[in-house]
CSV table of C-alpha atoms in Angstrom, one decimal:
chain,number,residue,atom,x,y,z
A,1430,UNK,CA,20.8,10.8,-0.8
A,1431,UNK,CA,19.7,7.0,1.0
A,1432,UNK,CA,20.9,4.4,-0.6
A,1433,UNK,CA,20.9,0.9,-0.4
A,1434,UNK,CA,23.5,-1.8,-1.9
A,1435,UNK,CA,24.6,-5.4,-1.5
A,1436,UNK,CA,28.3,-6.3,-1.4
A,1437,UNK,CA,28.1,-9.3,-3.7
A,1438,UNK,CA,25.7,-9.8,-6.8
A,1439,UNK,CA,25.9,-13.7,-6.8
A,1440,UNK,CA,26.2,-16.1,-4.2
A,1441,UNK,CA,26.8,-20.3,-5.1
A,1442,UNK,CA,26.3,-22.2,-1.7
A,1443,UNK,CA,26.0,-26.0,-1.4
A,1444,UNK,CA,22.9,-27.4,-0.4
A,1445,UNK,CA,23.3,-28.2,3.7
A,1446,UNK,CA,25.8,-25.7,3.9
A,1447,UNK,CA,24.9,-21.9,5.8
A,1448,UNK,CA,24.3,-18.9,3.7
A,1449,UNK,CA,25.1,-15.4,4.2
A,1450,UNK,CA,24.1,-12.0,2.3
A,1451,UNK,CA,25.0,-8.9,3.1
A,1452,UNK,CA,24.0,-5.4,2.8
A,1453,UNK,CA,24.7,-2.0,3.2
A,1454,UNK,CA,23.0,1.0,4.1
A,1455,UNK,CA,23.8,4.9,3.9
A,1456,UNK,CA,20.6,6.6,5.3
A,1457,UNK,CA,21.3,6.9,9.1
A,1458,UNK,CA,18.4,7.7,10.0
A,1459,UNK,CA,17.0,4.2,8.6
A,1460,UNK,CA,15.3,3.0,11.4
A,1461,UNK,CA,13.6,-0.3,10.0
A,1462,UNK,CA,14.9,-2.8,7.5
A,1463,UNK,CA,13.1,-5.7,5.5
A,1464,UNK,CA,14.7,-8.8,4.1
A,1465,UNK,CA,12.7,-10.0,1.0
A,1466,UNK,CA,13.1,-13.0,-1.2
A,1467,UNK,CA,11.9,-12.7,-5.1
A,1468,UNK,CA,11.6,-16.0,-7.1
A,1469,UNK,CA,11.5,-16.0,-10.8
A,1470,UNK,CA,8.3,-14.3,-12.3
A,1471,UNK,CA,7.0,-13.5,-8.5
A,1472,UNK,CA,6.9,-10.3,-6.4
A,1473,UNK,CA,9.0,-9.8,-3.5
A,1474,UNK,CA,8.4,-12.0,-0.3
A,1475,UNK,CA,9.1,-11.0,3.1
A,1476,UNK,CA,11.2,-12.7,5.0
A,1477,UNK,CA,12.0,-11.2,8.2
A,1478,UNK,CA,12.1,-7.3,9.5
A,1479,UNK,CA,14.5,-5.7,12.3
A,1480,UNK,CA,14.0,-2.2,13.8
A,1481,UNK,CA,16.9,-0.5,14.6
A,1482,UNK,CA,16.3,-1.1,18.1
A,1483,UNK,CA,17.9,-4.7,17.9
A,1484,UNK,CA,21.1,-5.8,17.1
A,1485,UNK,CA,20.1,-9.6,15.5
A,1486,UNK,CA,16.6,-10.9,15.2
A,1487,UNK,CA,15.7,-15.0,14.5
A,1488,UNK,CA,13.2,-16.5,12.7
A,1489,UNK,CA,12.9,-19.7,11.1
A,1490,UNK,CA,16.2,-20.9,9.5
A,1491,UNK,CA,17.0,-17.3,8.8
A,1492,UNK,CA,18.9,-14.7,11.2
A,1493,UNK,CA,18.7,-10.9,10.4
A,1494,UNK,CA,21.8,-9.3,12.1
A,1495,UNK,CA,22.1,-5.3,11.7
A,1496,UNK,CA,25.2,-3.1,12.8
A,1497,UNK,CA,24.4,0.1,13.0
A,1498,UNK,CA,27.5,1.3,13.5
A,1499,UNK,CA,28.9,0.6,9.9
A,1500,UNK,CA,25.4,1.0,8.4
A,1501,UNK,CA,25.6,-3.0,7.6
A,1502,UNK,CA,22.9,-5.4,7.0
A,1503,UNK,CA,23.4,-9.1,6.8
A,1504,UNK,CA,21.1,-12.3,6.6
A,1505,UNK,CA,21.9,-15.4,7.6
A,1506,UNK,CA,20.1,-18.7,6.3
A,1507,UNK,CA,20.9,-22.1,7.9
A,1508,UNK,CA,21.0,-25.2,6.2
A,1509,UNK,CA,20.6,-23.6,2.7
A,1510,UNK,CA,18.2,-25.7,0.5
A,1511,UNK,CA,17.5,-25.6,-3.3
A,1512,UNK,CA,13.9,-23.6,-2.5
A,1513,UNK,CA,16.0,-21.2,-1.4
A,1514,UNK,CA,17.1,-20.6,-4.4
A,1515,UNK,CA,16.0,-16.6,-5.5
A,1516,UNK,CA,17.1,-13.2,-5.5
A,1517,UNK,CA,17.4,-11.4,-2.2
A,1518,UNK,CA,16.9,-8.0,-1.3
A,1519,UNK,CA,17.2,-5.9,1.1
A,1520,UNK,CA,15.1,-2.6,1.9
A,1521,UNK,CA,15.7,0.8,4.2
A,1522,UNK,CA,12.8,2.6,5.1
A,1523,UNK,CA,12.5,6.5,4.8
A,1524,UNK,CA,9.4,8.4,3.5
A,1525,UNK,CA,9.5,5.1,1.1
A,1526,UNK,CA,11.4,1.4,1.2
A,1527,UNK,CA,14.4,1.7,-0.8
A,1528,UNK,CA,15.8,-1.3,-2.3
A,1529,UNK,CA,19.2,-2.7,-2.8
A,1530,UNK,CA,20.1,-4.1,-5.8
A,1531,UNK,CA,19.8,-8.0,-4.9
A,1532,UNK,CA,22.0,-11.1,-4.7
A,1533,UNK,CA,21.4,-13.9,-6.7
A,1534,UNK,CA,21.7,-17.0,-4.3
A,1535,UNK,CA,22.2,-20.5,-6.5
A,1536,UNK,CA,22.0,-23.5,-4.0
A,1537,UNK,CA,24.1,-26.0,-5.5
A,1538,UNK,CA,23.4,-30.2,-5.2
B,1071,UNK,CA,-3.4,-15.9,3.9
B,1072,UNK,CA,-5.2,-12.4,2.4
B,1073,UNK,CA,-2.8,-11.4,-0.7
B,1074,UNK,CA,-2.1,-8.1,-3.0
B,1075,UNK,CA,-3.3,-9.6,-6.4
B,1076,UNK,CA,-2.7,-8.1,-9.8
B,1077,UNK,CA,-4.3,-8.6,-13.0
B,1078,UNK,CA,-3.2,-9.2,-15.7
B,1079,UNK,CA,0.4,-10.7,-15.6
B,1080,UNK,CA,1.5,-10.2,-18.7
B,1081,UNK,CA,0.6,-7.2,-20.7
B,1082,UNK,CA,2.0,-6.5,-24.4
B,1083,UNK,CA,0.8,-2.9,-26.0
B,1084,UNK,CA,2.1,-0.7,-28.4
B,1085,UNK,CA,4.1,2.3,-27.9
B,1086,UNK,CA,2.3,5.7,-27.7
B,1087,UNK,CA,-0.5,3.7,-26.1
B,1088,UNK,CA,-2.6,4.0,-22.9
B,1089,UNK,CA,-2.9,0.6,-20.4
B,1090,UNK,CA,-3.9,0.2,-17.0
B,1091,UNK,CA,-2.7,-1.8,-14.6
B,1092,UNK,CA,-4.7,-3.1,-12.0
B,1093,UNK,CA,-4.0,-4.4,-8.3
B,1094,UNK,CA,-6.6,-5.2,-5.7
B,1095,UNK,CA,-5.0,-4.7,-2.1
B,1096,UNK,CA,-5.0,-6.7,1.2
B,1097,UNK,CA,-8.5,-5.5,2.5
B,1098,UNK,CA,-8.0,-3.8,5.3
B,1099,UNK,CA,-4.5,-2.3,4.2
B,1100,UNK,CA,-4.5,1.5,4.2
B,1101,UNK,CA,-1.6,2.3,2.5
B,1102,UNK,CA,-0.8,1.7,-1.5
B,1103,UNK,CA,1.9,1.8,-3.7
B,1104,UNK,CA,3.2,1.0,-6.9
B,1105,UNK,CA,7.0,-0.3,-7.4
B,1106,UNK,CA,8.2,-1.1,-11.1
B,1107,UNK,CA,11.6,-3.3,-11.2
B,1108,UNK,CA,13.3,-3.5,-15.0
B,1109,UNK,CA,14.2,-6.8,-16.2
B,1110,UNK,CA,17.5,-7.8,-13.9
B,1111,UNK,CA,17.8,-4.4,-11.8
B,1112,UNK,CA,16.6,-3.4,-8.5
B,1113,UNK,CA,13.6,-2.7,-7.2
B,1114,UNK,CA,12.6,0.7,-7.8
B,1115,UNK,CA,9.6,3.0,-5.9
B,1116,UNK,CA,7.0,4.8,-8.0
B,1117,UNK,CA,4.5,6.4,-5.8
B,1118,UNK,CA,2.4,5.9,-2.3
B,1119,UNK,CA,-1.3,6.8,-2.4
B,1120,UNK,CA,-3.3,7.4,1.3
B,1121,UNK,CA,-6.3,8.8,1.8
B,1122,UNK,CA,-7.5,8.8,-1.5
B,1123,UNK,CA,-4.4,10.9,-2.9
B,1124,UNK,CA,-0.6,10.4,-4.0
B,1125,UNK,CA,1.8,10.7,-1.0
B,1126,UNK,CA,4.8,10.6,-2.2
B,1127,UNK,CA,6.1,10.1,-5.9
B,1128,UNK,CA,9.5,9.3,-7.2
B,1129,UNK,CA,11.2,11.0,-10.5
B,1130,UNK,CA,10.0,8.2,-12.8
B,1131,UNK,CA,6.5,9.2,-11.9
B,1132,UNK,CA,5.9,11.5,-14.5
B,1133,UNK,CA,3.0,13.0,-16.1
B,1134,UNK,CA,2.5,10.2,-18.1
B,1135,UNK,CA,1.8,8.0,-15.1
B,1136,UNK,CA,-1.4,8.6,-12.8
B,1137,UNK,CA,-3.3,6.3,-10.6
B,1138,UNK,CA,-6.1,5.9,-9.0
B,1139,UNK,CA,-8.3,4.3,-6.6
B,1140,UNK,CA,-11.8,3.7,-8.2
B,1141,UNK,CA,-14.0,2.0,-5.7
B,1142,UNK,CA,-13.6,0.3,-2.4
B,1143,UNK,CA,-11.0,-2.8,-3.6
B,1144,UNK,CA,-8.8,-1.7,-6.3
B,1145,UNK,CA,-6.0,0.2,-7.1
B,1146,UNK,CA,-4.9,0.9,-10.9
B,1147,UNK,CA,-1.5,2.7,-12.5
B,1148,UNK,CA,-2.6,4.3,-15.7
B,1149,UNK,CA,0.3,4.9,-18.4
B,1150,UNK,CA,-1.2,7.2,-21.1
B,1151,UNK,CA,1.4,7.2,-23.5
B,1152,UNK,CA,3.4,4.2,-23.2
B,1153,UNK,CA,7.3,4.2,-24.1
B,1154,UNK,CA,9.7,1.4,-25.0
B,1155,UNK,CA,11.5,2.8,-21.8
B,1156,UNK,CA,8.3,1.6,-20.3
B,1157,UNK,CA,8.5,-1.8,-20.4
B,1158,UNK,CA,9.1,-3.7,-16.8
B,1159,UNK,CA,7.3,-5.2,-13.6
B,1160,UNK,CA,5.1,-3.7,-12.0
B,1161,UNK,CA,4.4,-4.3,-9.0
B,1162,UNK,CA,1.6,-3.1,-6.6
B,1163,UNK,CA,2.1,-3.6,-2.6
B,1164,UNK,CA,-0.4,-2.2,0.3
B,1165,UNK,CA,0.4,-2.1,3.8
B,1166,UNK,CA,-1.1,-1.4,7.4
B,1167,UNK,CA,1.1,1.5,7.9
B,1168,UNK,CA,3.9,4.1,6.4
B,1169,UNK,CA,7.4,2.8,5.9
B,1170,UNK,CA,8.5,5.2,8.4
B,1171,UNK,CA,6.1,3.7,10.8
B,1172,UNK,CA,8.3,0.4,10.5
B,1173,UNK,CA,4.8,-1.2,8.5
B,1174,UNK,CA,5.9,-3.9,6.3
B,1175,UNK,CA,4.9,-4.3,2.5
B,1176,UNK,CA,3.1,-7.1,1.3
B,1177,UNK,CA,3.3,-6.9,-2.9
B,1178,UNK,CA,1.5,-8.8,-5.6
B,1179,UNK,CA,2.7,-10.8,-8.0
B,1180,UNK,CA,3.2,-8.3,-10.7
B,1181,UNK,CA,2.4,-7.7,-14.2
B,1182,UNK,CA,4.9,-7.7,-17.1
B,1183,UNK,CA,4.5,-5.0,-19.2
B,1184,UNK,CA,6.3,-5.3,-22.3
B,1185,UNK,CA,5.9,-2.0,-24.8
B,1186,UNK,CA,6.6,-2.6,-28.6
């Protein structure tokens, strides 16, 4: 069945410094994929999309970059700062958006 | 900014009791759905509703769950019989289009239900 996971659970990143989170997929046929950002006792925020279609997509201080060759997902924030603090997820769609299970990103002073 | 809003946040009930959980969508979103998310997992799907009827439903969407669309503006999961297994976020989202359109979900802020 589709599934989606993250390679790491936590990430620690200095503040200033570049952050990356990864993901991977399984569903092939996956043709669009959401980046969301859930803060403490909130629901999930979007971030940025990419359709299949692309390879990298930019918005602002965040680059979604997608290889579909090894089914991998990754998101890039620049200039990490402590608002970015949250848990990240990312999501496939099929007949539904599947989740991953999240990274917890800690921006550190 | 329109918004997916969802009353009330924080829910406590007892178990083997009925609650409802209520969500108004973005206005002129067609598409609703209900997500539930356990206290430190993942994200998890519960069912899509269109058209006045369920789309698609996942295993956790047993009999016990139903939901409905009452009027015009909201959009409410009913649990009839509640269990301690029960007890997450819930989270309602709405959207312009299906997931396999490549339509984004917009989601509320959630209500905590806790089951005692």
């Amino acid at each position: 069945g589709e599934s989606v996971g993250l390679h790491l659970p936590t990430l620690s990143v200095q503040e200033g410094d570049n952050s990356i989170i990864n993901c991977a997929y399984s569903n092939s046929a996956s043709d669009y994929f959401i980046w969301y950002k859930q803060e403490s006792g909130k629901g999930p925020q979007f971030i940025i999309d990419i359709r299949s279609n692309m390879d990298k997509r930019q918005g602002q201080r965040v680059t979604v970059l997608l290889n579909k060759t090894v089914k991998h997902l990754s998101l890039q924030i620049a200039a990490t700062q402590p608002g970015d603090s949250a848990v990240y997820f990312c999501a496939e769609n099929g007949q539904n958006f599947v989740f991953g299970p999240g990274t917890r990103l800690s921006v550190l002073p | 900014e329109p918004e997916v809003t969802q009353t009330p946040s924080h829910q406590v009930t007892q178990m083997g009791q009925e609650v409802i959980l209520r969500c108004v969508p973005i206005s002129n979103h067609l598409y609703f759905y209900w997500y539930r998310q356990i206290l430190g997992q993942k994200v998890e799907f519960l069912v899509s509703f269109y058209n006045n009827e369920i789309s698609e439903k996942s295993e956790i969407f047993d009999d016990q769950f139903s939901v409905e669309r009452p009027d015009g503006s909201n959009f409410t999961l009913k649990i009839r019989s509640t269990k301690l297994e029960d007890s997450a976020m819930y989270f309602c989202a709405s959207s312009d289009g299906t997931s396999m359109a490549g339509e984004k979900l917009f989601f509320g802020s959630g209500t905590q239900l806790s089951v005692l």
